[in-house]
XYZ file of C-alpha atoms in Angstrom:
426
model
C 65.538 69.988 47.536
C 66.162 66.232 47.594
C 69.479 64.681 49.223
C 70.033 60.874 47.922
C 72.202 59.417 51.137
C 72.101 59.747 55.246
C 75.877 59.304 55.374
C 78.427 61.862 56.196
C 77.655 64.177 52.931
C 74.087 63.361 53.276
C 73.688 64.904 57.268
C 76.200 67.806 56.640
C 74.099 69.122 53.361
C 70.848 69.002 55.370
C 72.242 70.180 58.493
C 73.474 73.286 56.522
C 69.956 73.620 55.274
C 68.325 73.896 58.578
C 67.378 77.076 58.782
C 67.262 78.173 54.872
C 63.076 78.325 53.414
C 63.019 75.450 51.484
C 61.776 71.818 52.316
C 64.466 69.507 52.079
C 63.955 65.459 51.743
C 66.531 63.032 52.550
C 65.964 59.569 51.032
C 68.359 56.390 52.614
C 67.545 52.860 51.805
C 68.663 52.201 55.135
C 67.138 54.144 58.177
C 70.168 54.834 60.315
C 73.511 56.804 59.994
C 76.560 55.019 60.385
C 79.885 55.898 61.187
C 81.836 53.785 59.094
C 85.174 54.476 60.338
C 84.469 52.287 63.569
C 82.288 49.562 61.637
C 85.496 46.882 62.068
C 84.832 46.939 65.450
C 81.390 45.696 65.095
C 82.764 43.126 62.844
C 85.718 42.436 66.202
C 82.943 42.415 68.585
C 84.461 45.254 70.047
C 81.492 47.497 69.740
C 77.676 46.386 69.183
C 75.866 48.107 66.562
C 74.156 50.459 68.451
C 77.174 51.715 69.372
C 77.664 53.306 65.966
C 74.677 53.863 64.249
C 71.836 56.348 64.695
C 68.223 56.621 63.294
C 68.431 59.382 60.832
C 64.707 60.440 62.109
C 65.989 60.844 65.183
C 69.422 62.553 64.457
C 66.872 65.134 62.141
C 63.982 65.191 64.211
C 64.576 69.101 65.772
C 65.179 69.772 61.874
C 61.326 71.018 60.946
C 62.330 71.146 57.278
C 63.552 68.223 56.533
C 62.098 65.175 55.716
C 63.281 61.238 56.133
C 62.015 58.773 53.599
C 63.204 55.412 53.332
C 63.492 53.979 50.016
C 66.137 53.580 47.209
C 66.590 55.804 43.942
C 66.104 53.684 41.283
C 66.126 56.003 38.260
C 67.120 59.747 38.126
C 65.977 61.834 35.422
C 67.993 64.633 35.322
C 65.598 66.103 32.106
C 62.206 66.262 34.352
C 63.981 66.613 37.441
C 62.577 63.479 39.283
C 63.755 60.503 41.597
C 62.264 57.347 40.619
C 61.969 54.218 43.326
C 59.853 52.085 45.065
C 56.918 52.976 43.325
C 57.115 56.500 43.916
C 58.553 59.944 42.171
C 60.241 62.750 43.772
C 60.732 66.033 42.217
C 63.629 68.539 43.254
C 64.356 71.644 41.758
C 68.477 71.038 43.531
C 69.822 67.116 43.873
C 72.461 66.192 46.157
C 73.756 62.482 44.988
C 75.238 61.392 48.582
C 75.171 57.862 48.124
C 79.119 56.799 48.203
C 80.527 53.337 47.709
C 80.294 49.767 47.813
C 83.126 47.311 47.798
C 84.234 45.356 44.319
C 85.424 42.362 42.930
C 87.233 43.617 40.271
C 85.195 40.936 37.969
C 85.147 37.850 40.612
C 81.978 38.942 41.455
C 81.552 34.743 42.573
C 84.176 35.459 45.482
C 81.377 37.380 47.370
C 79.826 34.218 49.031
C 83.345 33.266 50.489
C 84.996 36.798 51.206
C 82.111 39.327 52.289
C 83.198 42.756 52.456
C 82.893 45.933 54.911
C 80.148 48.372 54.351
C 77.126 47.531 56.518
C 76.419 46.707 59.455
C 75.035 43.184 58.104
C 78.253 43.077 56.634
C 80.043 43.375 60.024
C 77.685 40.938 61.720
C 78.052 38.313 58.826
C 81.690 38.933 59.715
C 80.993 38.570 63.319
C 79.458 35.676 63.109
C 82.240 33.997 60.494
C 84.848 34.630 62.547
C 83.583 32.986 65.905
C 82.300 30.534 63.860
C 85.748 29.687 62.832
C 86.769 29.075 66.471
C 83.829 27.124 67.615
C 85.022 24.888 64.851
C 87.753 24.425 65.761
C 87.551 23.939 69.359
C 85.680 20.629 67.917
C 88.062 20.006 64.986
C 90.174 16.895 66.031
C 92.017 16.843 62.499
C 95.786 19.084 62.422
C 94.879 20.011 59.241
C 91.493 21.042 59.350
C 91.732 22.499 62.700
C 94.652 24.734 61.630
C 92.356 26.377 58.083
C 89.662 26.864 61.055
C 92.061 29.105 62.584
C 93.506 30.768 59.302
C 92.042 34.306 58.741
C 92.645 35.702 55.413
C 92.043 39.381 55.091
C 92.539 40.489 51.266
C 93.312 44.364 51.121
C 96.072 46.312 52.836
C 94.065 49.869 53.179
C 93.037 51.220 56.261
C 89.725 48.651 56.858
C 91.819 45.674 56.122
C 94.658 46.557 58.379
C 92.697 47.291 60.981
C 90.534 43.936 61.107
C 93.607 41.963 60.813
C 95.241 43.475 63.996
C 91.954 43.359 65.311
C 92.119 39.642 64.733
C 95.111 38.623 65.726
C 94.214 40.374 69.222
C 91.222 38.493 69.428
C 93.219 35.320 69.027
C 95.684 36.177 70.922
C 94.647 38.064 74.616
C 90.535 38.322 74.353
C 89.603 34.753 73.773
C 91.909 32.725 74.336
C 90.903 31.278 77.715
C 87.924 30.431 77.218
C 88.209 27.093 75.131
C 89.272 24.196 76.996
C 90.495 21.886 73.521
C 91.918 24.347 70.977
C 94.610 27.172 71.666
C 93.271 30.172 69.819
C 96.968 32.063 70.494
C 97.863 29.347 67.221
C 95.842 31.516 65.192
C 97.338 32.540 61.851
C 96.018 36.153 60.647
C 97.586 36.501 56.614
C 97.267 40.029 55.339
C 97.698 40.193 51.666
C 97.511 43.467 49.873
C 98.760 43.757 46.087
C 101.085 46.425 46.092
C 104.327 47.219 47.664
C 102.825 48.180 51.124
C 100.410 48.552 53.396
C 98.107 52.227 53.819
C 99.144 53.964 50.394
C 97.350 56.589 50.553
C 99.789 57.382 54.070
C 103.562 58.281 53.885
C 105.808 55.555 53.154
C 107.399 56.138 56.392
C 103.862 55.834 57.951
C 103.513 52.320 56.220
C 106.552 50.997 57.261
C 105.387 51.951 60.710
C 102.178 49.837 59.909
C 103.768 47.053 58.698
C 105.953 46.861 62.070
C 103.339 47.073 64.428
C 101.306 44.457 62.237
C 104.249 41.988 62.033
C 104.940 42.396 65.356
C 101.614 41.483 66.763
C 101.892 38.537 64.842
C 100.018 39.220 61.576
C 101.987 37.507 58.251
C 102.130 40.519 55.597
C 102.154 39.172 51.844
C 102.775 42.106 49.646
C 103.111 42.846 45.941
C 101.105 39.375 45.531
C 97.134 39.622 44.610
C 94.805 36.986 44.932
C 93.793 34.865 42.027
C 90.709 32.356 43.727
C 88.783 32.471 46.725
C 86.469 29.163 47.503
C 84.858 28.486 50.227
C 88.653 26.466 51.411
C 90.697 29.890 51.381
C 92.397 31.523 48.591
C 95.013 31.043 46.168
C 97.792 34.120 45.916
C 99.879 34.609 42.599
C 99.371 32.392 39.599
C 101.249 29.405 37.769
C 104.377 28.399 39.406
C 104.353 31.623 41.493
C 100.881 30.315 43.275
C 100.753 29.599 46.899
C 97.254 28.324 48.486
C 96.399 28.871 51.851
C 93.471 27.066 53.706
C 91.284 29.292 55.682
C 87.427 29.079 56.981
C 86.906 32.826 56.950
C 88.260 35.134 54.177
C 87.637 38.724 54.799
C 87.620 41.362 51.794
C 88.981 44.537 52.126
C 90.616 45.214 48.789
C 89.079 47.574 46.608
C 85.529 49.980 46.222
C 83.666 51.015 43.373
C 80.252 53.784 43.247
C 76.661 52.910 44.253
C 74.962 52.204 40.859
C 73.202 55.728 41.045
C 76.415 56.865 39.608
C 75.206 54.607 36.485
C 72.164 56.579 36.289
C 73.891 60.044 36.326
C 75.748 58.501 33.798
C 73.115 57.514 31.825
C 70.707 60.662 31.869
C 73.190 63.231 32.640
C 76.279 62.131 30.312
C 78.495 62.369 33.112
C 82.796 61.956 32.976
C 84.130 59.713 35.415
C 88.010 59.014 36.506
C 89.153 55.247 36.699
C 87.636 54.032 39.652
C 83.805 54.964 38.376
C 83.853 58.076 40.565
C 81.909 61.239 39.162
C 84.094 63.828 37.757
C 82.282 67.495 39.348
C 83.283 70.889 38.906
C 84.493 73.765 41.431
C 81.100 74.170 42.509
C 81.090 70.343 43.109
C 77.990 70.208 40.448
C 77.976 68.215 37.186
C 78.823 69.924 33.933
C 75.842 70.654 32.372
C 73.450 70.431 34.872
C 74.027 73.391 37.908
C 71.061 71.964 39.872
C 73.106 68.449 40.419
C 75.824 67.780 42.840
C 77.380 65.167 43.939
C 79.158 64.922 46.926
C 81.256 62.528 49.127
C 83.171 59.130 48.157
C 81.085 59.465 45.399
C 82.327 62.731 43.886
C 85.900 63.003 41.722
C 87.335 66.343 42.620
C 91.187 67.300 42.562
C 91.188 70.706 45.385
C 92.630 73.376 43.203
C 95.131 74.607 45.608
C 97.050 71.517 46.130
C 95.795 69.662 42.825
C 95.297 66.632 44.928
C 92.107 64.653 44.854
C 89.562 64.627 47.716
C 90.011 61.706 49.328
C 87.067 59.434 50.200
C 87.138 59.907 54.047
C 84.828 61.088 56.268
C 86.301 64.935 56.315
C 86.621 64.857 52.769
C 82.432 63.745 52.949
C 81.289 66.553 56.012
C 83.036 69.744 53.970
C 81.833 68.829 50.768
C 78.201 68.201 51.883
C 78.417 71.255 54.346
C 79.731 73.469 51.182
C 76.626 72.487 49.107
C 74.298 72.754 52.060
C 75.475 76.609 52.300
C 75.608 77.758 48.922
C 72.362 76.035 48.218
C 71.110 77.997 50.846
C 72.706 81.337 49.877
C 71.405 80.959 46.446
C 67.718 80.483 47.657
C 68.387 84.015 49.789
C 69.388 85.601 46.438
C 72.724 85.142 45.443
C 73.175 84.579 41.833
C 74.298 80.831 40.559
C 77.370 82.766 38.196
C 78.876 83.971 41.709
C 79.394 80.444 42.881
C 82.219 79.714 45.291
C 85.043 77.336 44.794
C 84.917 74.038 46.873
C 88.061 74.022 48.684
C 89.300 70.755 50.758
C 90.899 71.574 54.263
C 93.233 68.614 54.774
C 92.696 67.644 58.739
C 95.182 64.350 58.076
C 94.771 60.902 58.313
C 94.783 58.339 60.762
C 94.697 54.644 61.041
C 94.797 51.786 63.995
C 96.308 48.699 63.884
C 95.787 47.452 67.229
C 96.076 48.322 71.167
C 98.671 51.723 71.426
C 99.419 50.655 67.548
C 98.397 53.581 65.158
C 99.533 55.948 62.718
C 98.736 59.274 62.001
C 99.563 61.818 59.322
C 98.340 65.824 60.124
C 100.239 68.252 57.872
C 104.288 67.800 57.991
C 103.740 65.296 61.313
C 103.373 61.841 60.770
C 103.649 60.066 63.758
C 102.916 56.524 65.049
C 102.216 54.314 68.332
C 100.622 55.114 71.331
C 99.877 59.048 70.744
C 98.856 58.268 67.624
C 96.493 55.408 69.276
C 94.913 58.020 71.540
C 94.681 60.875 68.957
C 92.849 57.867 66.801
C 90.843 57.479 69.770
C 89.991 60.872 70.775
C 88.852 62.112 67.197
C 86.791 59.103 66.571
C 84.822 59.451 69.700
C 84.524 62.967 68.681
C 82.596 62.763 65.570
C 79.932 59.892 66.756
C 76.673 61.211 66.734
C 75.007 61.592 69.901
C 76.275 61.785 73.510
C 75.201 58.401 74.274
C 76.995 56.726 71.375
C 80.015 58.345 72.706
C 79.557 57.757 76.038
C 78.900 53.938 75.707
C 81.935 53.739 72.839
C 84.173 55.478 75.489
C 83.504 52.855 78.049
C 83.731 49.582 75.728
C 87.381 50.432 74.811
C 88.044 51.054 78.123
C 86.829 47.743 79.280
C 88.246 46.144 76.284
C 91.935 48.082 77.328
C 91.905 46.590 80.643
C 90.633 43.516 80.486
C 91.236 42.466 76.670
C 87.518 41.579 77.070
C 84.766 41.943 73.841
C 82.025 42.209 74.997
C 79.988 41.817 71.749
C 80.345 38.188 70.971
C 77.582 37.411 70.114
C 76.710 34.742 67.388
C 73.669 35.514 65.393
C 71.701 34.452 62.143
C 71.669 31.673 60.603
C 74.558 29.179 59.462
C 74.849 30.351 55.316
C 72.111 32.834 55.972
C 72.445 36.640 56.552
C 73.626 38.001 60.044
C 70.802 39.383 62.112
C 71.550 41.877 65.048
């Protein structure tokens, strides 16, 4: 039994497996979990790393049939039933593709350098790092001009991640830094918020967005919508095209606009002769395995799956991740006990909502028929995402940095690490 991915999907398929007879082996290029949802607040300095990660040893250490290996699947031959990477094979007579997604360019793939995206944690501490950067510049900056791009933040993308850097942002600007620079005022800060469509959080109610966009415009963050970006240089970006084009100067452009699979997904592709919907994702059956090929499954962001009650698609969230790696886990498991593979269940998504935080009190939230917004939301946000960190000290800590950072507006990760054009270190 080999699972490819320690995220959400990846934990909740082994976990299921824990006490079924058959050796399971996880395999993560990376050697931690992380709980994506909260990794803009590494980026904020709002929460350190630690804070949100886990070794996935340790989180699977009581788990005596399971197996950690770090390393990366390479190749996947879905004929011989083998993993190929690193140097080494690994057969499985069930795969679980867990691996999820990684942000795109849409074809700019030169825009990377200036605008890093928001999956890692180097990710967040390359943002980190850019975004204090920025102010240390321009505490220095003696030029109007220049001084005023060092304090421009551009964050391209109006889903959940970008939204919630930008208020993020501004709220750094604003209350948490703000006295501590002696030349520059950081409350002149200009966060810009540019997402392509017609509003902000699609995949939320419209009401929910409007809601957004309010709290967002109201802590001072400019919204450009129905405009997408056409450059990004390491000066800002340009928005629209022609006679339509407006440029805006900024030292730190953040990307938050768009996600395509992990290339295992080519692989499956390749050897397996998989379908895939428009954004690359794989298309699976009821049983969440491919066509073809009942000892595959793919699970997670990864996985293209419309729930056949509601004919809705799974949405790439965390929930969406758990079930569908739990459901596996637990037939997988049944089936080694003796059930037979034609009595398959039917994967079935159990919508728990959405949420999404722009900023102190500022949320929104969408459970069922209520859709609600500000403070409740805010602590409902809150309350869930401390819920599902792993480990009682993750929690614990998480707990009492927002608490700090509620009462005194202080972050208390501001730290400025790696190297100047090098990669972030923690």
């Amino acid at each position: 039994m080999l699972i490819i991915g320690g995220g959400f999907a990846g934990l909740a398929c082994a976990r299921a497996l824990r006490r079924a007879p058959v050796e399971v082996v996880l395999v993560d290029r990376r050697n931690h979990h992380l709980f994506q949802p909260l990794l803009y607040q590494v980026a904020t300095a709002a929460l350190s790393p630690s804070n949100i990660a886990a070794p996935i040893r340790r989180i699977l250490r009581s788990q005596r049939n399971c197996t950690v290996v770090m390393g990366e699947a390479e190749q996947i031959d879905t004929d011989a039933k083998l993993v190929r990477g690193g140097g080494r094979e690994l057969r499985y007579d069930y795969l679980v593709v867990a691996c999820g997604m990684t942000h795109t360019y849409f074809g700019h793939d030169e825009w990377a350098q200036h605008a890093p995206g928001l999956k890692t944690i180097d990710d967040a501490l390359d943002i980190r790092r850019r975004v204090l950067l920025a102010f240390e510049a321009a505490e220095l900056e003696d030029d109007p001009a220049d001084r005023a791009a060092a304090l421009t933040f551009v964050v391209v993308g109006g889903g959940p991640t970008g939204v919630e850097l930008a208020g993020a942002l501004i709220e750094i600007a604003m209350q948490s830094i703000q006295r501590d620079f002696r030349r520059v005022d950081t409350r002149t800060a200009r966060v810009v918020l540019i997402e392509g469509s017609g509003r902000v959080l699609q995949a939320f109610h419209p009401d929910l967005s409007e809601k957004a966009m309010q709290s967002l415009r109201q802590l001072g963050v400019e919204v450009i919508l129905g405009r997408r970006v056409s450059t990004i240089d390491g000066n800002g970006v340009t928005v629209g095209e022609g006679d339509d084009a407006e440029r805006i100067d900024s030292a730190c452009v953040l990307w938050a606009a768009g996600l395509q699979p992990e290339p295992v997904a080519d692989e499956l592709e390749r050897t397996a002769g998989v379908e895939r919907d428009a954004s690359g994702c794989i298309t699976v059956g009821g049983d969440l395995a491919v066509p073809g090929h009942p000892e595959v499954f793919v699970v997670g962001d990864l996985m293209s799956y419309a729930d056949p009650k509601t004919g809705e698609a799974v949405p790439g969230v965390a929930q969406g991740a758990i079930q569908s790696g739990r459901f596996v886990g637990r037939m997988i498991a049944d089936e080694i006990a003796g059930r037979a593979r034609d009595e398959r269940p039917v994967f079935r998504y159990d919508d728990k909502g959405m949420m999404a935080t722009i900023g102190r009190a500022h949320a929104v939230a969408q459970i069922g028929p209520l859709r609600f917004g500000g403070l409740a939301a805010w602590l409902l946000w809150s309350a869930v995402h401390i819920a599902f960190l792993v480990g009682f000290r993750n929690r614990f800590l998480a707990l009492f940095e927002w608490a700090w950072l509620y009462t005194f507006w202080a972050r208390g990760a501001r730290l400025i690490t790696g190297r100047r054009g090098g990669a972030a270190s923690a």
